[in-house]
Coordinates of C-alpha atoms and ligand atoms in Angstrom, one line a residue:
X1 CA 81.6 28.0 80.7
X2 CA 79.7 25.2 79.0
X3 CA 78.6 25.9 75.4
X4 CA 74.9 25.3 76.4
X5 CA 75.2 28.0 79.0
X6 CA 76.7 30.4 76.5
X7 CA 73.9 29.8 74.0
X8 CA 71.2 30.2 76.6
X9 CA 72.8 33.5 77.7
X10 CA 72.6 34.6 74.0
X11 CA 68.9 33.7 73.9
X12 CA 68.3 35.9 77.0
X13 CA 70.0 38.9 75.3
X14 CA 68.0 38.2 72.1
X15 CA 64.7 38.0 74.1
X16 CA 65.5 41.4 75.6
X17 CA 66.1 42.8 72.1
X18 CA 62.8 41.3 70.9
X19 CA 61.0 42.8 73.9
X20 CA 62.3 46.3 73.0
X21 CA 61.4 45.9 69.3
X22 CA 57.9 44.7 70.1
X23 CA 57.4 47.8 72.3
X24 CA 58.6 50.3 69.7
X25 CA 57.2 48.5 66.6
X26 CA 53.7 50.1 66.8
X27 CA 55.2 53.5 66.9
X28 CA 57.5 53.0 63.8
X29 CA 56.1 54.9 60.8
X30 CA 58.1 53.7 57.8
X31 CA 58.8 50.4 56.1
X32 CA 62.5 51.4 55.9
X33 CA 62.7 51.6 59.8
X34 CA 61.1 48.1 60.1
X35 CA 63.6 46.8 57.6
X36 CA 66.5 48.2 59.7
X37 CA 65.1 46.4 62.8
X38 CA 64.8 43.2 60.8
X39 CA 68.4 43.6 59.5
X40 CA 69.6 44.2 63.1
X41 CA 67.9 40.9 64.3
X42 CA 69.3 39.1 61.2
X43 CA 72.9 40.3 61.9
X44 CA 72.8 39.2 65.5
X45 CA 71.1 35.8 64.8
X46 CA 73.5 34.8 62.1
X47 CA 76.5 34.3 64.4
X48 CA 74.3 32.6 67.0
X49 CA 72.9 30.1 64.5
X50 CA 76.3 29.4 63.0
X51 CA 77.7 28.6 66.5
X52 CA 74.8 26.3 67.2
X53 CA 75.1 24.4 63.9
X54 CA 78.8 23.9 64.1
X55 CA 79.2 23.3 67.9
X56 CA 76.0 21.5 68.7
X57 CA 73.8 20.2 65.9
X58 CA 76.8 18.7 64.1
X59 CA 78.2 16.7 67.1
X60 CA 74.6 15.8 68.1
X61 CA 73.4 14.8 64.7
X62 CA 73.1 11.0 65.4
X63 CA 71.3 11.6 68.7
X64 CA 68.9 14.1 67.0
X65 CA 68.3 11.5 64.3
X66 CA 67.3 8.9 66.9
X67 CA 64.6 11.2 68.2
X68 CA 63.5 12.1 64.7
X69 CA 64.7 15.7 64.8
X70 CA 68.0 15.6 62.9
X71 CA 67.1 18.5 60.5
X72 CA 64.4 20.2 62.6
X73 CA 66.5 22.9 64.1
X74 CA 68.5 23.9 61.0
X75 CA 65.2 23.9 59.1
X76 CA 63.8 26.3 61.8
X77 CA 66.8 28.6 61.3
X78 CA 66.0 28.7 57.5
X79 CA 62.4 29.5 58.3
X80 CA 63.4 32.4 60.5
X81 CA 65.8 33.6 57.9
X82 CA 62.9 33.5 55.3
X83 CA 60.6 35.4 57.7
X84 CA 63.1 38.2 58.2
X85 CA 64.0 38.4 54.4
X86 CA 60.2 38.7 53.7
X87 CA 60.2 42.0 55.7
X88 CA 62.5 43.5 53.0
X89 CA 59.8 42.9 50.4
X90 CA 56.9 44.3 52.4
X91 CA 54.9 47.0 50.5
X92 CA 53.2 48.6 53.4
X93 CA 54.0 49.5 57.0
X94 CA 51.2 47.3 58.2
X95 CA 52.6 44.3 56.3
X96 CA 56.2 45.0 57.4
X97 CA 55.1 45.2 61.1
X98 CA 53.1 41.9 60.7
X99 CA 56.1 40.1 59.1
X100 CA 58.5 41.3 61.7
X101 CA 56.2 40.3 64.5
X102 CA 55.8 36.9 63.0
X103 CA 59.6 36.5 62.7
X104 CA 60.0 37.4 66.4
X105 CA 57.4 34.9 67.4
X106 CA 59.2 32.2 65.3
X107 CA 62.5 33.0 67.0
X108 CA 61.0 32.9 70.5
X109 CA 59.4 29.5 69.7
X110 CA 62.6 28.2 68.2
X111 CA 64.6 29.2 71.3
X112 CA 62.1 27.5 73.5
X113 CA 62.3 24.4 71.4
X114 CA 66.1 24.3 71.6
X115 CA 66.0 24.9 75.4
X116 CA 63.6 22.0 75.8
X117 CA 65.2 19.5 73.4
X118 CA 68.7 20.3 72.1
X119 CA 70.4 21.8 75.2
X120 CA 69.2 19.1 77.7
X121 CA 70.1 16.4 75.1
X122 CA 73.7 17.9 74.9
X123 CA 73.9 18.0 78.7
X124 CA 72.8 14.3 78.9
X125 CA 75.0 12.8 76.2
X126 CA 78.1 15.0 76.2
X127 CA 80.7 15.1 79.0
X128 CA 81.0 18.3 81.1
X129 CA 84.6 18.5 79.8
X130 CA 83.4 18.4 76.2
X131 CA 80.7 21.1 76.8
X132 CA 83.4 23.3 78.4
X133 CA 85.8 22.7 75.4
X134 CA 83.0 23.7 73.0
X135 CA 82.3 26.7 75.3
X136 CA 86.0 27.8 74.8
X137 CA 85.6 27.5 71.0
X138 CA 82.4 29.6 71.3
X139 CA 84.4 32.3 73.2
X140 CA 87.2 32.3 70.6
X141 CA 84.7 32.7 67.8
X142 CA 83.0 35.6 69.6
X143 CA 86.4 37.3 70.3
X144 CA 87.4 36.8 66.6
X145 CA 84.0 38.4 65.5
X146 CA 84.7 41.4 67.8
X147 CA 88.3 41.8 66.5
Ligands
FE2_201 FE1 68.9 28.1 66.8
FE2_202 FE1 69.5 29.2 69.7

């Protein structure tokens, strides 16, 4: 499996999780519950973001630089982290819900941006063999995380 395929598959799983959270969020009654949902997203996203940064953004840095987007995607990761952390500081259920919704929208836009720019770029400039090797590294990292 190519690393780009693995990362897109993770986006699909995350979109499904966001769909569920968006459905239940209006029924959640306490800030503590919203914080738990934010922590869940944070926990899943961290491994995904780490894999992207080491397996794609690093090797593609010079190509991303040429299109003026060298730091864009890592910056978006930091912005999403900041949005999710802000949920922990919310003082009302209304504010917590608004912040979590904003974090989910930021994630969805970020995934879309990667799927339009980074993954097609990787498919263009990297050999199929390289993408498969990086996919094998991704699999090893996931297996290590489960173990
Ligand atoms: Fe990302
Ligand atoms: Fe991603």
